[in-house]
mmCIF file of C-alpha atoms in Angstrom:
data_model
loop_
_atom_site.group_PDB
_atom_site.id
_atom_site.type_symbol
_atom_site.label_atom_id
_atom_site.label_comp_id
_atom_site.label_asym_id
_atom_site.label_seq_id
_atom_site.Cartn_x
_atom_site.Cartn_y
_atom_site.Cartn_z
ATOM 1 C CA UNK A 21 -38.055 141.232 92.959
ATOM 2 C CA UNK A 22 -40.299 140.789 95.998
ATOM 3 C CA UNK A 23 -43.787 139.917 94.860
ATOM 4 C CA UNK A 24 -47.092 138.588 96.192
ATOM 5 C CA UNK A 25 -49.665 137.222 93.778
ATOM 6 C CA UNK A 26 -53.217 136.279 94.685
ATOM 7 C CA UNK A 27 -55.861 134.271 92.931
ATOM 8 C CA UNK A 28 -58.580 134.423 91.963
ATOM 9 C CA UNK A 29 -58.974 138.155 91.406
ATOM 10 C CA UNK A 30 -62.635 137.919 92.336
ATOM 11 C CA UNK A 31 -65.010 135.240 93.518
ATOM 12 C CA UNK A 32 -68.757 134.879 93.989
ATOM 13 C CA UNK A 33 -70.166 132.208 96.280
ATOM 14 C CA UNK A 34 -73.506 131.438 97.881
ATOM 15 C CA UNK A 35 -74.072 131.966 101.565
ATOM 16 C CA UNK A 36 -73.165 128.902 103.594
ATOM 17 C CA UNK A 37 -70.626 127.585 101.081
ATOM 18 C CA UNK A 38 -66.897 127.235 101.658
ATOM 19 C CA UNK A 39 -64.141 128.832 99.598
ATOM 20 C CA UNK A 40 -60.362 128.929 99.376
ATOM 21 C CA UNK A 41 -58.223 131.870 98.342
ATOM 22 C CA UNK A 42 -54.646 131.459 97.147
ATOM 23 C CA UNK A 43 -51.445 133.417 97.657
ATOM 24 C CA UNK A 44 -48.030 132.801 96.071
ATOM 25 C CA UNK A 45 -45.049 134.852 97.133
ATOM 26 C CA UNK A 46 -41.434 135.446 96.230
ATOM 27 C CA UNK A 47 -40.163 137.480 99.174
ATOM 28 C CA UNK A 48 -36.745 137.279 100.726
ATOM 29 C CA UNK A 49 -35.810 137.289 103.495
ATOM 30 C CA UNK A 50 -39.186 136.084 104.744
ATOM 31 C CA UNK A 51 -40.414 137.089 108.188
ATOM 32 C CA UNK A 52 -44.122 136.279 108.345
ATOM 33 C CA UNK A 53 -47.301 136.119 106.287
ATOM 34 C CA UNK A 54 -50.606 137.720 107.174
ATOM 35 C CA UNK A 55 -54.075 137.677 105.762
ATOM 36 C CA UNK A 56 -56.069 140.894 106.051
ATOM 37 C CA UNK A 57 -59.769 141.512 105.464
ATOM 38 C CA UNK A 58 -60.716 144.859 103.949
ATOM 39 C CA UNK A 59 -64.331 145.958 103.814
ATOM 40 C CA UNK A 60 -65.224 148.466 101.107
ATOM 41 C CA UNK A 61 -64.122 151.958 102.105
ATOM 42 C CA UNK A 62 -62.397 150.762 105.275
ATOM 43 C CA UNK A 63 -58.848 149.943 106.315
ATOM 44 C CA UNK A 64 -57.504 146.361 106.331
ATOM 45 C CA UNK A 65 -57.927 144.323 109.502
ATOM 46 C CA UNK A 66 -55.576 141.462 110.343
ATOM 47 C CA UNK A 67 -57.119 137.960 110.347
ATOM 48 C CA UNK A 68 -54.100 135.671 110.845
ATOM 49 C CA UNK A 69 -50.333 135.767 111.035
ATOM 50 C CA UNK A 70 -47.962 132.865 110.405
ATOM 51 C CA UNK A 71 -44.219 132.629 110.770
ATOM 52 C CA UNK A 72 -41.900 130.340 108.828
ATOM 53 C CA UNK A 73 -42.421 127.387 111.183
ATOM 54 C CA UNK A 74 -46.219 127.515 111.289
ATOM 55 C CA UNK A 75 -48.303 125.470 108.842
ATOM 56 C CA UNK A 76 -51.784 126.509 109.836
ATOM 57 C CA UNK A 77 -53.559 129.159 111.867
ATOM 58 C CA UNK A 78 -57.275 129.539 112.541
ATOM 59 C CA UNK A 79 -59.420 132.488 113.500
ATOM 60 C CA UNK A 80 -63.034 131.392 113.824
ATOM 61 C CA UNK A 81 -64.277 130.372 110.380
ATOM 62 C CA UNK A 82 -61.022 131.497 108.769
ATOM 63 C CA UNK A 83 -58.151 129.028 108.434
ATOM 64 C CA UNK A 84 -54.854 129.989 106.850
ATOM 65 C CA UNK A 85 -52.167 127.561 105.710
ATOM 66 C CA UNK A 86 -48.560 128.176 104.824
ATOM 67 C CA UNK A 87 -46.165 126.018 102.807
ATOM 68 C CA UNK A 88 -42.787 127.703 103.159
ATOM 69 C CA UNK A 89 -41.142 125.256 100.756
ATOM 70 C CA UNK A 90 -43.407 126.086 97.826
ATOM 71 C CA UNK A 91 -43.987 129.665 99.063
ATOM 72 C CA UNK A 92 -47.723 129.298 98.955
ATOM 73 C CA UNK A 93 -50.476 130.207 101.375
ATOM 74 C CA UNK A 94 -54.212 129.732 101.341
ATOM 75 C CA UNK A 95 -57.119 131.188 103.263
ATOM 76 C CA UNK A 96 -60.108 128.897 103.711
ATOM 77 C CA UNK A 97 -63.463 130.358 104.714
ATOM 78 C CA UNK A 98 -65.978 127.925 106.133
ATOM 79 C CA UNK A 99 -69.763 128.346 106.069
ATOM 80 C CA UNK A 100 -69.586 131.772 104.467
ATOM 81 C CA UNK A 101 -71.788 134.608 105.659
ATOM 82 C CA UNK A 102 -72.936 137.764 103.907
ATOM 83 C CA UNK A 103 -70.565 139.746 106.142
ATOM 84 C CA UNK A 104 -67.622 137.879 104.615
ATOM 85 C CA UNK A 105 -68.080 139.961 101.458
ATOM 86 C CA UNK A 106 -64.833 141.949 101.315
ATOM 87 C CA UNK A 107 -61.366 141.986 99.813
ATOM 88 C CA UNK A 108 -58.856 139.578 101.301
ATOM 89 C CA UNK A 109 -55.247 140.667 101.104
ATOM 90 C CA UNK A 110 -52.171 138.492 101.517
ATOM 91 C CA UNK A 111 -49.233 140.396 103.006
ATOM 92 C CA UNK A 112 -45.670 139.160 103.445
ATOM 93 C CA UNK A 113 -43.274 140.877 105.821
ATOM 94 C CA UNK A 114 -39.604 141.239 104.907
ATOM 95 C CA UNK A 115 -37.250 140.309 107.719
ATOM 96 C CA UNK A 116 -35.134 143.092 109.209
ATOM 97 C CA UNK A 117 -35.275 146.813 108.627
ATOM 98 C CA UNK A 118 -38.410 148.856 109.142
ATOM 99 C CA UNK A 119 -41.074 146.123 108.830
ATOM 100 C CA UNK A 120 -41.411 146.397 105.069
ATOM 101 C CA UNK A 121 -44.609 144.755 103.863
ATOM 102 C CA UNK A 122 -45.268 143.361 100.400
ATOM 103 C CA UNK A 123 -48.975 143.428 99.595
ATOM 104 C CA UNK A 124 -50.906 141.301 97.175
ATOM 105 C CA UNK A 125 -53.613 142.959 95.077
ATOM 106 C CA UNK A 126 -56.305 141.080 96.959
ATOM 107 C CA UNK A 127 -59.198 138.758 96.145
ATOM 108 C CA UNK A 128 -62.600 140.389 96.091
ATOM 109 C CA UNK A 129 -65.161 137.988 97.574
ATOM 110 C CA UNK A 130 -68.896 138.447 97.171
ATOM 111 C CA UNK A 131 -71.221 136.229 99.209
ATOM 112 C CA UNK A 132 -74.739 136.100 97.804
ATOM 113 C CA UNK A 133 -77.868 134.948 99.662
ATOM 114 C CA UNK B 29 -61.072 153.205 122.391
ATOM 115 C CA UNK B 30 -57.554 153.105 121.032
ATOM 116 C CA UNK B 31 -57.141 153.413 117.314
ATOM 117 C CA UNK B 32 -56.062 155.330 114.257
ATOM 118 C CA UNK B 33 -58.154 158.222 112.993
ATOM 119 C CA UNK B 34 -57.842 159.495 109.454
ATOM 120 C CA UNK B 35 -59.556 162.643 108.239
ATOM 121 C CA UNK B 36 -61.254 163.702 106.155
ATOM 122 C CA UNK B 37 -62.987 160.622 104.784
ATOM 123 C CA UNK B 38 -63.275 162.246 101.343
ATOM 124 C CA UNK B 39 -61.133 165.029 99.882
ATOM 125 C CA UNK B 40 -61.136 166.850 96.587
ATOM 126 C CA UNK B 41 -58.150 168.605 95.071
ATOM 127 C CA UNK B 42 -58.057 171.313 92.457
ATOM 128 C CA UNK B 43 -55.283 171.620 89.911
ATOM 129 C CA UNK B 44 -52.149 173.150 91.402
ATOM 130 C CA UNK B 45 -53.373 172.767 94.963
ATOM 131 C CA UNK B 46 -51.645 171.080 97.888
ATOM 132 C CA UNK B 47 -53.849 169.104 100.256
ATOM 133 C CA UNK B 48 -53.058 167.571 103.639
ATOM 134 C CA UNK B 49 -54.417 164.279 104.969
ATOM 135 C CA UNK B 50 -54.538 163.854 108.714
ATOM 136 C CA UNK B 51 -53.538 160.730 110.650
ATOM 137 C CA UNK B 52 -53.727 160.539 114.453
ATOM 138 C CA UNK B 53 -53.166 157.492 116.665
ATOM 139 C CA UNK B 54 -53.667 156.988 120.399
ATOM 140 C CA UNK B 55 -52.088 153.525 120.518
ATOM 141 C CA UNK B 56 -48.751 154.899 121.721
ATOM 142 C CA UNK B 57 -47.141 153.334 118.653
ATOM 143 C CA UNK B 58 -43.675 154.433 117.634
ATOM 144 C CA UNK B 59 -43.822 153.753 113.899
ATOM 145 C CA UNK B 60 -46.272 155.216 111.423
ATOM 146 C CA UNK B 61 -46.762 154.606 107.713
ATOM 147 C CA UNK B 62 -48.597 156.052 104.712
ATOM 148 C CA UNK B 63 -49.798 153.835 101.872
ATOM 149 C CA UNK B 64 -51.556 154.445 98.609
ATOM 150 C CA UNK B 65 -54.136 151.955 97.301
ATOM 151 C CA UNK B 66 -55.178 151.886 93.650
ATOM 152 C CA UNK B 67 -57.737 149.510 92.105
ATOM 153 C CA UNK B 68 -56.262 146.136 91.202
ATOM 154 C CA UNK B 69 -52.942 146.868 92.902
ATOM 155 C CA UNK B 70 -51.406 146.090 96.245
ATOM 156 C CA UNK B 71 -50.811 148.849 98.765
ATOM 157 C CA UNK B 72 -47.673 150.862 98.054
ATOM 158 C CA UNK B 73 -45.605 152.592 100.711
ATOM 159 C CA UNK B 74 -45.259 156.383 100.421
ATOM 160 C CA UNK B 75 -43.419 157.372 103.623
ATOM 161 C CA UNK B 76 -42.720 155.901 107.026
ATOM 162 C CA UNK B 77 -41.484 157.183 110.367
ATOM 163 C CA UNK B 78 -40.062 155.120 113.197
ATOM 164 C CA UNK B 79 -39.442 157.981 115.611
ATOM 165 C CA UNK B 80 -40.483 161.578 116.150
ATOM 166 C CA UNK B 81 -38.738 164.117 113.904
ATOM 167 C CA UNK B 82 -37.494 161.411 111.555
ATOM 168 C CA UNK B 83 -39.071 159.897 108.447
ATOM 169 C CA UNK B 84 -37.968 157.985 105.365
ATOM 170 C CA UNK B 85 -39.153 157.750 101.767
ATOM 171 C CA UNK B 86 -40.972 154.646 100.696
ATOM 172 C CA UNK B 87 -41.378 153.265 97.203
ATOM 173 C CA UNK B 88 -43.482 156.096 95.745
ATOM 174 C CA UNK B 89 -42.565 159.271 97.677
ATOM 175 C CA UNK B 90 -42.391 161.651 94.710
ATOM 176 C CA UNK B 91 -45.051 164.372 94.933
ATOM 177 C CA UNK B 92 -45.712 163.742 98.630
ATOM 178 C CA UNK B 93 -44.346 165.181 101.876
ATOM 179 C CA UNK B 94 -44.777 164.329 105.559
ATOM 180 C CA UNK B 95 -43.867 165.570 109.014
ATOM 181 C CA UNK B 96 -43.612 163.848 112.404
ATOM 182 C CA UNK B 97 -43.544 166.548 115.054
ATOM 183 C CA UNK B 98 -45.534 164.502 117.563
ATOM 184 C CA UNK B 99 -45.624 160.780 118.260
ATOM 185 C CA UNK B 100 -49.385 160.702 117.754
ATOM 186 C CA UNK B 101 -49.535 162.522 114.419
ATOM 187 C CA UNK B 102 -48.201 161.840 110.914
ATOM 188 C CA UNK B 103 -49.845 164.137 108.337
ATOM 189 C CA UNK B 104 -49.364 163.564 104.616
ATOM 190 C CA UNK B 105 -49.338 166.435 102.114
ATOM 191 C CA UNK B 106 -50.153 165.649 98.507
ATOM 192 C CA UNK B 107 -48.433 168.381 96.525
ATOM 193 C CA UNK B 108 -49.216 169.741 93.085
ATOM 194 C CA UNK B 109 -46.199 167.795 91.837
ATOM 195 C CA UNK B 110 -48.175 164.575 92.253
ATOM 196 C CA UNK B 111 -49.817 164.373 88.826
ATOM 197 C CA UNK B 112 -52.052 161.377 89.531
ATOM 198 C CA UNK B 113 -53.209 161.770 93.127
ATOM 199 C CA UNK B 114 -56.599 160.080 92.821
ATOM 200 C CA UNK B 115 -56.421 157.081 95.158
ATOM 201 C CA UNK B 116 -57.368 155.686 98.556
ATOM 202 C CA UNK B 117 -54.782 156.682 101.181
ATOM 203 C CA UNK B 118 -54.228 154.521 104.251
ATOM 204 C CA UNK B 119 -52.280 155.371 107.383
ATOM 205 C CA UNK B 120 -50.920 152.647 109.650
ATOM 206 C CA UNK B 121 -49.011 152.437 112.902
ATOM 207 C CA UNK B 122 -47.012 149.797 114.760
ATOM 208 C CA UNK B 123 -45.329 149.287 118.070
ATOM 209 C CA UNK B 124 -41.618 148.567 117.896
ATOM 210 C CA UNK B 125 -41.880 145.690 120.358
ATOM 211 C CA UNK B 126 -40.547 142.539 118.717
ATOM 212 C CA UNK B 127 -43.452 140.341 119.785
ATOM 213 C CA UNK B 128 -46.063 142.430 117.957
ATOM 214 C CA UNK B 129 -45.195 143.367 114.413
ATOM 215 C CA UNK B 130 -48.745 144.047 113.286
ATOM 216 C CA UNK B 131 -49.452 147.237 111.439
ATOM 217 C CA UNK B 132 -52.837 148.654 112.431
ATOM 218 C CA UNK B 133 -54.672 150.648 109.773
ATOM 219 C CA UNK B 134 -56.985 153.617 109.807
ATOM 220 C CA UNK B 135 -60.119 153.732 107.653
ATOM 221 C CA UNK B 136 -58.544 155.764 104.886
ATOM 222 C CA UNK B 137 -59.052 158.992 102.974
ATOM 223 C CA UNK B 138 -60.322 158.924 99.406
ATOM 224 C CA UNK B 139 -58.761 161.712 97.355
ATOM 225 C CA UNK B 140 -60.234 162.801 94.038
ATOM 226 C CA UNK B 141 -59.445 165.499 91.501
ATOM 227 C CA UNK B 142 -61.966 168.251 90.757
#
C-alpha cells in the first residue's frame, strides 16, 4: 500500500532556531517527492521538488534531502521566523498515469517569539 | 495574476441538500483535481479530469459529482448521499507538460453541516 508518514505530528520552536521535519514513504513506482507549506485556511504551496537522483534541494531557508535507498526525506528550516508557522506536507508522486499524489498528514509547526 | 479561485470560502449545508463548490483557473492547465482534507489526515483525491468533458473517480468519489464543460472550470457537487461532508475541500490544476508536474492549489472551501 502506498503510504507517506511524517514526524513529528506537531512541533513548537522559538524564533531563530532551526528544526528538521521527517518523512518516510513506501510508494512505488516513485516519481518525485515534494514538500508543501500550508498556512491555516489556505491551499498548499510547493517549496521543493526532488527526483530519484537528487539528494538535496534548497529554497531560501528551506533545505530538503532525499535518501532514495532508505525512502526517507527531511525538511530543514534554518533561522526560523514567525511566518514559518504552518503545516508542512510531504507528497510523493506515483510514476505514470494521471499524476497520482500520496500525501502525508503533515507536521504542524508553531514558531514562538 | 494567474491562479486558481475557489468559492465560496465557507459553505454550510442542510440535511438532504446538495451544494456546489466552484473552482476556476486561468493558468491554461489541462488537468484539474478535487481533494478533501480532514484533520490529522493527508489529502484524499475525490475526482480528477485531464481533459474537457472527461473525468475520473478518485479514491473517495462516493457522494460527490463533478463536471468539466470548460477547460477553466471544474465544479464539485456534494450530494445528500455524502453523509460526512464536513471538511476542507481543495481544488488543484496542472499542466500536462512533462517538465512541470506541479499541482497548483486554490485556497479551499470549508464545508460545514447546519
